[in-house]
Every structure is written in C-alpha cells, then in structure tokens.
CSV table of C-alpha atoms in Angstrom, one decimal:
chain,number,residue,atom,x,y,z
A,235,MET,CA,19.0,63.6,-32.3
A,236,THR,CA,18.6,61.3,-29.4
A,237,TRP,CA,21.6,59.6,-27.9
A,238,LYS,CA,21.4,56.3,-26.0
A,239,PHE,CA,23.8,53.7,-24.7
A,240,PRO,CA,24.8,51.1,-27.3
A,241,GLU,CA,23.2,47.7,-26.8
A,242,VAL,CA,25.4,45.0,-25.4
A,243,PRO,CA,25.7,42.2,-27.9
A,244,LEU,CA,24.4,38.9,-26.4
A,245,PRO,CA,25.7,35.5,-27.6
A,246,SER,CA,23.1,33.6,-29.5
A,247,GLU,CA,21.5,30.6,-27.7
A,248,VAL,CA,22.7,27.3,-28.9
A,249,GLY,CA,19.9,24.8,-29.2
A,250,VAL,CA,20.2,21.3,-27.7
A,251,THR,CA,18.7,18.3,-29.4
A,252,VAL,CA,17.1,15.9,-27.0
A,253,ASP,CA,16.2,12.4,-28.2
A,254,LEU,CA,13.3,11.0,-26.1
A,255,ARG,CA,13.7,7.3,-25.5
A,256,THR,CA,10.7,5.1,-25.5
A,257,PRO,CA,10.6,3.1,-22.2
A,258,ILE,CA,11.4,-0.6,-22.6
A,259,ILE,CA,8.7,-2.9,-21.5
A,260,PRO,CA,10.4,-5.7,-19.5
A,261,ASN,CA,9.4,-9.2,-20.6
A,262,SER,CA,10.5,-10.9,-17.4
A,263,ILE,CA,7.6,-13.2,-16.5
A,264,GLN,CA,6.4,-16.4,-18.2
A,265,VAL,CA,3.3,-18.2,-17.0
A,266,GLN,CA,2.3,-21.8,-17.5
A,267,CYS,CA,-1.4,-22.6,-16.7
A,268,GLU,CA,-1.8,-26.3,-16.0
A,269,GLU,CA,-4.9,-28.3,-15.2
A,270,GLN,CA,-4.6,-27.9,-11.4
A,271,GLN,CA,-1.7,-25.5,-10.9
A,272,VAL,CA,0.1,-22.5,-12.2
A,273,LEU,CA,3.9,-22.3,-12.8
A,274,ILE,CA,5.5,-18.9,-13.1
A,275,GLU,CA,9.1,-18.3,-14.2
A,276,VAL,CA,10.5,-14.9,-13.2
A,277,ASP,CA,13.7,-13.4,-14.5
A,278,MET,CA,16.0,-12.3,-11.6
A,279,ASP,CA,16.8,-9.2,-13.8
A,280,PHE,CA,13.2,-8.2,-13.2
A,281,PHE,CA,13.3,-4.7,-14.5
A,282,LYS,CA,15.8,-5.4,-17.3
A,283,ASN,CA,18.2,-2.9,-15.8
A,284,GLY,CA,21.1,-5.2,-15.0
A,285,GLN,CA,20.2,-5.5,-11.2
A,286,LEU,CA,19.3,-8.9,-10.0
A,287,ILE,CA,16.5,-9.0,-7.4
A,288,ASN,CA,16.7,-11.1,-4.2
A,289,PRO,CA,14.4,-14.2,-4.4
A,290,THR,CA,13.4,-13.7,-0.8
A,291,ASP,CA,11.8,-10.4,-1.8
A,292,LEU,CA,9.5,-12.0,-4.3
A,293,THR,CA,6.2,-13.9,-3.5
A,294,LEU,CA,3.1,-15.1,-5.3
A,295,GLY,CA,0.3,-13.9,-3.1
A,296,GLY,CA,2.6,-14.5,0.0
A,297,CYS,CA,4.0,-17.8,-1.2
A,298,ALA,CA,7.7,-17.9,-1.5
A,299,VAL,CA,9.9,-18.8,-4.5
A,300,VAL,CA,10.1,-22.6,-4.8
A,301,GLY,CA,13.1,-23.0,-7.0
A,302,GLN,CA,16.0,-21.1,-8.7
A,303,ASP,CA,18.2,-21.6,-11.7
A,304,LEU,CA,21.3,-19.6,-10.9
A,305,SER,CA,23.0,-20.3,-14.2
A,306,ALA,CA,20.0,-18.8,-16.1
A,307,ASN,CA,19.1,-16.2,-13.4
A,308,LYS,CA,15.6,-17.6,-13.2
A,309,MET,CA,13.2,-18.1,-10.3
A,310,LEU,CA,10.1,-20.4,-10.1
A,311,LEU,CA,6.8,-19.7,-8.4
A,312,GLN,CA,4.2,-22.4,-8.1
A,313,SER,CA,0.7,-22.7,-6.7
A,314,ASP,CA,-2.4,-24.8,-6.9
A,315,LEU,CA,-5.2,-22.9,-8.6
A,316,HIS,CA,-7.0,-22.3,-5.3
A,317,ASN,CA,-3.9,-21.3,-3.1
A,318,CYS,CA,-1.6,-18.4,-2.7
A,319,GLY,CA,-4.3,-15.8,-2.6
A,320,SER,CA,-5.9,-16.7,-5.9
A,321,VAL,CA,-9.3,-15.3,-6.8
A,322,LEU,CA,-11.7,-17.1,-9.1
A,323,THR,CA,-13.9,-15.1,-11.5
A,324,THR,CA,-16.5,-16.8,-13.7
A,325,THR,CA,-17.8,-15.5,-17.0
A,326,THR,CA,-20.4,-17.1,-19.3
A,327,ASP,CA,-17.7,-19.2,-21.0
A,328,LYS,CA,-14.5,-19.0,-18.9
A,329,LEU,CA,-13.0,-19.6,-15.5
A,330,VAL,CA,-10.4,-17.0,-14.6
A,331,TYR,CA,-7.9,-17.6,-11.7
A,332,SER,CA,-6.1,-14.3,-10.7
A,333,PHE,CA,-2.8,-14.3,-8.9
A,334,THR,CA,-0.6,-11.5,-7.6
A,335,ILE,CA,3.2,-11.4,-7.9
A,336,ILE,CA,4.6,-9.1,-5.3
A,337,TYR,CA,8.1,-7.7,-5.3
A,338,ALA,CA,9.0,-5.9,-2.1
A,339,PRO,CA,12.7,-5.2,-1.7
A,340,GLN,CA,14.5,-5.1,1.7
A,341,PRO,CA,17.2,-2.5,2.5
A,342,PHE,CA,20.8,-3.5,2.0
A,343,THR,CA,22.1,-5.5,5.0
A,344,GLY,CA,23.3,-3.2,7.8
A,345,THR,CA,21.8,-0.1,6.1
A,346,SER,CA,18.5,1.6,5.5
A,347,ILE,CA,19.0,2.3,1.8
A,348,PHE,CA,17.3,0.8,-1.2
A,349,ARG,CA,18.5,0.7,-4.8
A,350,THR,CA,15.1,-0.4,-6.2
A,351,THR,CA,11.4,-0.1,-5.4
A,352,GLY,CA,8.6,-2.5,-5.2
A,353,ALA,CA,6.1,-3.8,-7.8
A,354,VAL,CA,2.9,-5.7,-7.9
A,355,VAL,CA,2.0,-7.6,-11.1
A,356,GLY,CA,-1.3,-9.4,-11.8
A,357,VAL,CA,-1.3,-12.9,-13.5
A,358,GLU,CA,-4.4,-14.7,-14.8
A,359,CYS,CA,-5.1,-18.2,-16.0
A,360,HIS,CA,-8.1,-18.6,-18.3
A,361,TYR,CA,-9.9,-21.9,-18.7
A,362,GLN,CA,-12.9,-22.8,-20.9
A,363,ARG,CA,-15.9,-23.6,-18.8
A,364,ASN,CA,-17.1,-26.2,-21.3
A,365,HIS,CA,-14.7,-28.6,-23.0
A,366,ASN,CA,-15.6,-31.5,-25.2
A,367,VAL,CA,-14.1,-34.5,-23.4
A,368,SER,CA,-14.0,-36.6,-26.5
A,369,SER,CA,-11.6,-34.1,-28.2
A,370,ASP,CA,-7.9,-34.0,-27.9
A,371,VAL,CA,-6.3,-33.3,-24.5
A,372,LEU,CA,-5.7,-29.6,-23.8
A,373,TYR,CA,-1.9,-29.0,-23.8
A,374,PRO,CA,-0.9,-25.9,-21.9
A,375,LYS,CA,2.1,-24.0,-23.2
A,376,TRP,CA,4.5,-21.3,-21.9
A,377,MET,CA,3.0,-17.9,-22.7
A,378,PRO,CA,5.1,-14.7,-22.2
A,379,PHE,CA,3.6,-12.2,-19.9
A,380,SER,CA,4.9,-8.7,-20.4
A,381,ALA,CA,5.0,-6.9,-17.1
A,382,ILE,CA,4.3,-3.3,-18.0
A,383,LEU,CA,6.4,-1.4,-15.5
A,384,THR,CA,7.7,2.1,-15.3
A,385,GLY,CA,11.4,1.0,-15.2
A,386,GLU,CA,11.2,0.8,-11.4
A,387,GLU,CA,7.8,0.9,-9.9
A,388,ILE,CA,6.9,3.4,-7.2
A,389,PHE,CA,4.5,2.9,-4.3
A,390,LEU,CA,3.8,6.1,-2.5
A,391,PHE,CA,1.9,6.2,0.8
A,392,SER,CA,0.6,9.5,2.1
A,393,LEU,CA,-1.2,10.8,5.1
A,394,ARG,CA,-3.0,14.2,4.7
A,395,LEU,CA,-5.0,16.6,6.8
A,396,MET,CA,-8.3,17.1,5.0
A,397,THR,CA,-11.3,19.4,5.2
A,398,GLU,CA,-14.5,18.1,6.8
A,399,ASN,CA,-15.9,16.9,3.4
A,400,PHE,CA,-12.6,15.2,2.4
A,401,VAL,CA,-12.6,17.1,-0.9
A,402,SER,CA,-9.6,19.4,-0.2
A,403,ILE,CA,-6.4,19.4,1.8
A,404,ARG,CA,-6.7,21.5,4.9
A,405,SER,CA,-4.7,24.7,4.6
A,406,THR,CA,-3.9,25.1,8.3
A,407,THR,CA,-2.5,22.8,11.0
A,408,GLU,CA,-4.1,24.7,13.9
A,409,PHE,CA,-7.0,23.1,15.8
A,410,TYR,CA,-8.9,23.8,19.0
A,411,LEU,CA,-9.4,21.1,21.7
A,412,GLY,CA,-12.3,18.9,20.8
A,413,GLU,CA,-12.3,19.9,17.2
A,414,MET,CA,-12.3,17.0,14.7
A,415,ILE,CA,-9.1,16.3,12.8
A,416,TYR,CA,-9.9,14.8,9.4
A,417,ILE,CA,-7.2,12.5,8.0
A,418,GLU,CA,-6.9,10.6,4.8
A,419,ALA,CA,-4.4,7.7,4.2
A,420,SER,CA,-3.8,6.7,0.7
A,421,VAL,CA,-1.5,4.7,-1.6
A,422,ILE,CA,-0.6,5.8,-5.1
A,423,GLN,CA,0.1,3.1,-7.7
A,424,PHE,CA,1.4,3.0,-11.2
A,425,TYR,CA,0.5,0.1,-13.6
A,426,HIS,CA,-0.4,-2.2,-10.7
A,427,VAL,CA,-3.3,-4.4,-9.9
A,428,PRO,CA,-5.7,-2.4,-7.7
A,429,LEU,CA,-4.5,-2.0,-4.1
A,430,ARG,CA,-6.3,-1.6,-0.8
A,431,VAL,CA,-4.7,0.5,2.0
A,432,TYR,CA,-5.0,-0.1,5.7
A,433,VAL,CA,-3.9,1.9,8.7
A,434,GLU,CA,-2.3,-0.7,11.0
A,435,SER,CA,-1.3,1.7,13.8
A,436,CYS,CA,-1.1,5.3,14.6
A,437,VAL,CA,0.7,7.0,17.5
A,438,ALA,CA,0.5,10.7,18.5
A,439,SER,CA,3.6,12.2,20.0
A,440,ALA,CA,4.8,15.6,21.2
A,441,SER,CA,7.9,15.4,18.9
A,442,GLU,CA,8.6,14.0,15.5
A,443,ASP,CA,10.1,10.9,17.1
A,444,ALA,CA,7.1,8.6,17.6
A,445,ASN,CA,8.8,6.7,20.3
A,446,SER,CA,9.5,9.8,22.5
A,447,GLN,CA,7.5,10.6,25.6
A,448,PRO,CA,4.7,11.5,25.9
A,449,ASN,CA,2.9,9.5,23.2
A,450,TYR,CA,-0.5,8.0,22.7
A,451,ASN,CA,-1.4,5.0,20.5
A,452,PHE,CA,-4.9,5.7,19.2
A,453,ILE,CA,-4.9,3.0,16.5
A,454,ASP,CA,-3.3,-0.3,17.3
A,455,ASN,CA,-3.9,-4.1,17.2
A,456,TYR,CA,-3.9,-4.2,13.4
A,457,GLY,CA,-6.4,-1.4,12.7
A,458,CYS,CA,-8.5,-1.0,15.9
A,459,MET,CA,-9.2,2.6,16.5
A,460,ASN,CA,-9.5,2.7,20.3
A,461,ASP,CA,-9.6,6.4,21.1
A,462,ALA,CA,-13.4,6.4,21.4
A,463,LYS,CA,-13.3,3.4,23.9
A,464,VAL,CA,-10.5,5.0,26.0
A,465,THR,CA,-11.6,8.6,26.1
A,466,GLY,CA,-15.3,8.5,25.1
A,467,SER,CA,-14.6,10.6,22.0
A,468,SER,CA,-16.3,10.4,18.6
A,469,SER,CA,-13.1,9.4,16.8
A,470,ARG,CA,-13.7,6.7,14.1
A,471,PHE,CA,-13.0,5.4,10.6
A,472,LEU,CA,-15.3,6.5,7.9
A,473,GLN,CA,-16.9,4.0,5.5
A,474,ARG,CA,-14.6,3.3,2.5
A,475,THR,CA,-15.3,5.1,-0.7
A,476,ALA,CA,-12.3,3.6,-2.5
A,477,ASP,CA,-9.9,0.8,-1.9
A,478,ASP,CA,-6.8,3.0,-2.2
A,479,LYS,CA,-8.0,5.5,0.4
A,480,LEU,CA,-9.0,5.2,4.0
A,481,GLN,CA,-10.4,8.2,6.0
A,482,PHE,CA,-10.7,8.7,9.7
A,483,MET,CA,-11.5,11.5,12.2
A,484,LEU,CA,-9.7,12.1,15.4
A,485,GLU,CA,-10.9,14.4,18.2
A,486,ALA,CA,-8.2,16.9,18.8
A,487,PHE,CA,-6.3,16.7,22.2
A,488,ARG,CA,-3.3,18.2,23.9
A,489,PHE,CA,-0.5,16.6,25.9
A,490,GLN,CA,-0.1,17.9,29.5
A,491,ASN,CA,2.5,20.5,28.8
A,492,THR,CA,2.3,21.1,25.1
A,493,GLY,CA,-0.2,21.5,22.3
A,494,THR,CA,2.2,20.3,19.7
A,495,VAL,CA,1.2,17.0,18.2
A,496,TYR,CA,2.8,14.8,15.5
A,497,ILE,CA,0.8,11.8,14.1
A,498,THR,CA,2.8,8.8,12.8
A,499,CYS,CA,0.9,6.0,11.1
A,500,ARG,CA,2.0,2.6,9.7
A,501,LEU,CA,0.1,2.0,6.5
A,502,ILE,CA,-0.2,-1.3,4.7
A,503,ALA,CA,-1.0,-2.0,1.0
A,504,THR,CA,-2.4,-5.3,-0.2
A,505,ALA,CA,-3.9,-6.4,-3.5
A,506,ALA,CA,-7.5,-5.3,-3.4
A,507,ILE,CA,-8.6,-8.9,-4.1
A,508,THR,CA,-7.1,-10.0,-0.8
A,509,PRO,CA,-9.9,-10.7,1.7
A,510,ARG,CA,-10.1,-8.7,4.9
A,511,ASP,CA,-9.2,-10.5,8.0
A,512,TYR,CA,-8.1,-9.9,11.6
A,513,GLN,CA,-4.8,-8.3,10.5
A,514,HIS,CA,-6.3,-6.4,7.6
A,515,LYS,CA,-9.1,-4.2,8.8
A,516,ALA,CA,-10.3,-0.8,9.9
A,517,CYS,CA,-12.4,-1.0,13.0
A,518,SER,CA,-14.1,1.8,15.1
A,519,TYR,CA,-15.6,1.6,18.6
A,520,LEU,CA,-19.2,2.8,18.5
A,521,GLY,CA,-20.1,2.6,22.2
A,522,ALA,CA,-23.0,0.3,23.0
A,523,ALA,CA,-22.9,-0.9,19.4
A,524,GLY,CA,-19.4,-2.3,19.9
A,525,TRP,CA,-16.8,-2.5,17.1
A,526,ALA,CA,-17.7,-1.9,13.5
A,527,SER,CA,-15.7,-2.4,10.3
A,528,ALA,CA,-15.2,0.4,7.8
A,529,GLY,CA,-15.8,-2.1,5.0
A,530,GLY,CA,-16.9,-5.7,4.9
A,531,SER,CA,-18.0,-7.9,7.8
A,532,ASN,CA,-17.8,-6.7,11.4
A,533,GLU,CA,-16.5,-10.2,12.3
A,534,VAL,CA,-12.9,-9.0,11.6
A,535,CYS,CA,-13.2,-6.6,14.5
A,536,GLY,CA,-13.9,-9.4,17.0
A,537,CYS,CA,-10.4,-9.4,18.3
A,538,CYS,CA,-10.1,-5.7,19.0
A,539,ASP,CA,-10.7,-6.3,22.7
A,540,SER,CA,-8.0,-8.9,22.9
A,541,ASN,CA,-5.0,-9.6,20.6
A,542,CYS,CA,-5.4,-9.7,16.8
A,543,ALA,CA,-1.8,-11.0,16.2
A,544,GLY,CA,-2.9,-14.6,16.6
A,545,GLY,CA,-5.6,-14.4,13.9
A,546,GLY,CA,-8.7,-13.7,15.9
A,547,GLY,CA,-8.1,-13.7,19.6
A,548,GLY,CA,-11.4,-13.4,21.3
A,549,GLY,CA,-13.5,-13.3,18.4
A,550,GLY,CA,-1.5,23.1,4.2
A,551,GLY,CA,-1.6,20.3,6.4
A,552,GLY,CA,-0.3,18.2,3.6
A,553,GLY,CA,1.3,14.9,3.2
A,554,GLY,CA,3.5,13.0,5.5
A,555,LYS,CA,7.0,11.6,5.0
A,556,GLY,CA,8.1,8.1,5.6
A,557,ASN,CA,9.7,4.9,4.4
A,558,GLN,CA,8.6,1.7,2.7
A,559,ASN,CA,9.2,-2.0,3.3
A,560,LYS,CA,7.4,-5.3,3.4
A,561,TYR,CA,6.0,-7.8,5.9
A,562,PRO,CA,6.9,-11.5,5.6
A,563,GLN,CA,3.6,-12.1,3.9
A,564,GLY,CA,4.7,-9.9,1.0
A,565,GLU,CA,2.5,-6.8,1.9
A,566,LEU,CA,4.1,-3.4,1.4
A,567,TRP,CA,4.0,-0.9,4.2
A,568,GLY,CA,5.0,2.7,4.8
A,569,GLU,CA,5.5,4.6,8.0
A,570,THR,CA,4.2,8.2,7.5
A,571,THR,CA,4.2,11.3,9.7
A,572,VAL,CA,2.0,14.4,9.6
A,573,GLY,CA,2.6,17.4,11.7
A,574,PRO,CA,3.4,19.4,13.7
A,575,LEU,CA,-0.2,20.1,14.6
A,576,SER,CA,-0.9,22.9,17.0
A,577,VAL,CA,-3.9,22.2,19.3
A,578,LYS,CA,-5.0,25.2,21.3
A,579,LYS,CA,-7.2,25.6,24.3
A,580,ARG,CA,-10.6,27.0,23.5
A,581,PRO,CA,-11.0,30.6,24.4
A,582,VAL,CA,-13.0,31.2,27.6
C-alpha cells in the first residue's frame, strides 16, 4: 500500500461572460457637392464620444473652418472645386474631385497632454462628364458621409535602424566609424486616406536631449540631407518604394569625446495626394551632380543651398519614441528619437 499526501482542494474557476461590443461608426460628416464648390458640415462631437473638438484643429486640405453653429455644435468647411488641396481624377464617365479633412489636435493650453488623437478623412465629389443640357437642372443634395474611424484614430511615427537591404530591423546598435547606418522613417495609419511621410530635420546628439551640446544637424531646411556636402560622406536618401516609408543612410561618426550618438528626427505626414514642394521633399547632395530628390522632380531641391522656408529661396535597434502635433497647414508631425548608438573606432 502506497501512502501519499492528500491533494489540496482547489476552488473551481468561475467563468466570466464578456460581451464584445461592435464599434460604432460615427456619422459626423455631411457633404454637399455643388456645381463649383463643396460644402462640408462636420459635427463638433467628431468621434461621437461626447468630446467636442476645437474648430481650429480642423482643416480641409489646410483651409480653416469658415463657420460655426454653436447651438447645433456644427462646423462648416467650404472650398471651390480646385482649391484646398483638391485632386481631380477623370474616368470614362465621371469627374472626381478628392478632398482631405484633417483633424490634428493641439495639447491643452499650458500642458503637453492630449485627450484625443488625429484623423484624416477623404471626401469625394462625383460629377457626370456628359450631361444633357436640355434636361432638368441637376440639384445637389446633402449626402451623409460615414467617417469610418477606430473610435479615436491613431497616427504612429517610427524611426528604425534597419539592415542594409531594409528587410529586417537591425539587432545591434553598435557601429564602426565610416560604417553605414541604415534608417527607415515611417507612418502607420488606420482607416485613413494614404499618407506620405517626410523627414523634415534630423539632429545627432551625444545625449537624449537633442538640444544638448555637442550636436550635429545632418538633415535640415525641410528635408535637405547636407551631411555629404559638409563632410564628403556618402550619406543620402534612398529612392522611395512606398509613400508611408522613407529610407536613408548615414555614415557613422563620433563626437570628439564620446562614441554615444542619439538621432532625433522630426517627421511629417501629409495626404499622399498632396504635391511635393520646397517644404515637402527628401533631397540628397550627390557631389558634382548637385541636389537630387528621392521622389518626383529635382526642382524641389533648388532651395537646399539657401532657405526653403520662403517657398523656394534660390531655386534591436528598434523604434523611436516621440510626440505628435500639427503645423498650421494641418500636417501631422512627430518628433522621434533612436538610440543610443555606440560608434566605435576601427581596430588598427
């Protein structure tokens, strides 16, 4: 006969019933397509969560709200068909004017906190290319536009160290002097119109504070990568393979008394339909060939030797952390840091 300790009785587990709620699709936008303009009515309770948005945080392709009805909590956006960043697409039987509604919240006054996140919603007006002029007049009517949102939309900017072929995230943050550092900037979007990401500026610093000394601005002037011009390196942007990603390579360097390097970049996201210009570009210096764009015409790089702010001038490494905001034009931006990187001297 074998003796053993008696088993300790365990209380039976009590099951918990969970009811999954189907997300509510907000119906907060109404569009009226007229003969020469579009009128858009937006509910200030944009996400249908009881929180009213600030009208100054809402634009139509960069054009501000033109009117408010405070009693009904409604805002009005208006644009001629060819203004406010509209894009015309033609099919065999239709003209389609596409607009972008951008909601980019500001932090609460005197704080750096947000209670909501941004959203970008596409709006289209469809017109028949051929209309019998002898028939009755076409009367536009209000048509509801259901903004399909995930409760509160999320934009997520990231900055990652990548392997040379940009297929995988680099597993180490150690580099030797002169070795190429491959970096990918990206924006993740949910239920949005397509976005294009830009690297407006990048600064390398010896500490996590990008404003500390020493530091080195190797991308500035709205997307001009000047490291090759300043140091003769091979640093440059790569040609775009997707609008939501922008890749570049930076030749590894050290500061005078330390090999620790942090890289902080300011990233911008615009609707992919927005044309490139002097303040939305990715330009590399290629020596005798001059400045070249990583996508589109090289003309947008004509200001890299002067000042692009005026609209043309002279012609394991893993993800970063940061914050998100907007520019007055309505673009969303994030400031993201990757590091610390350890740049070692090459063995003799």
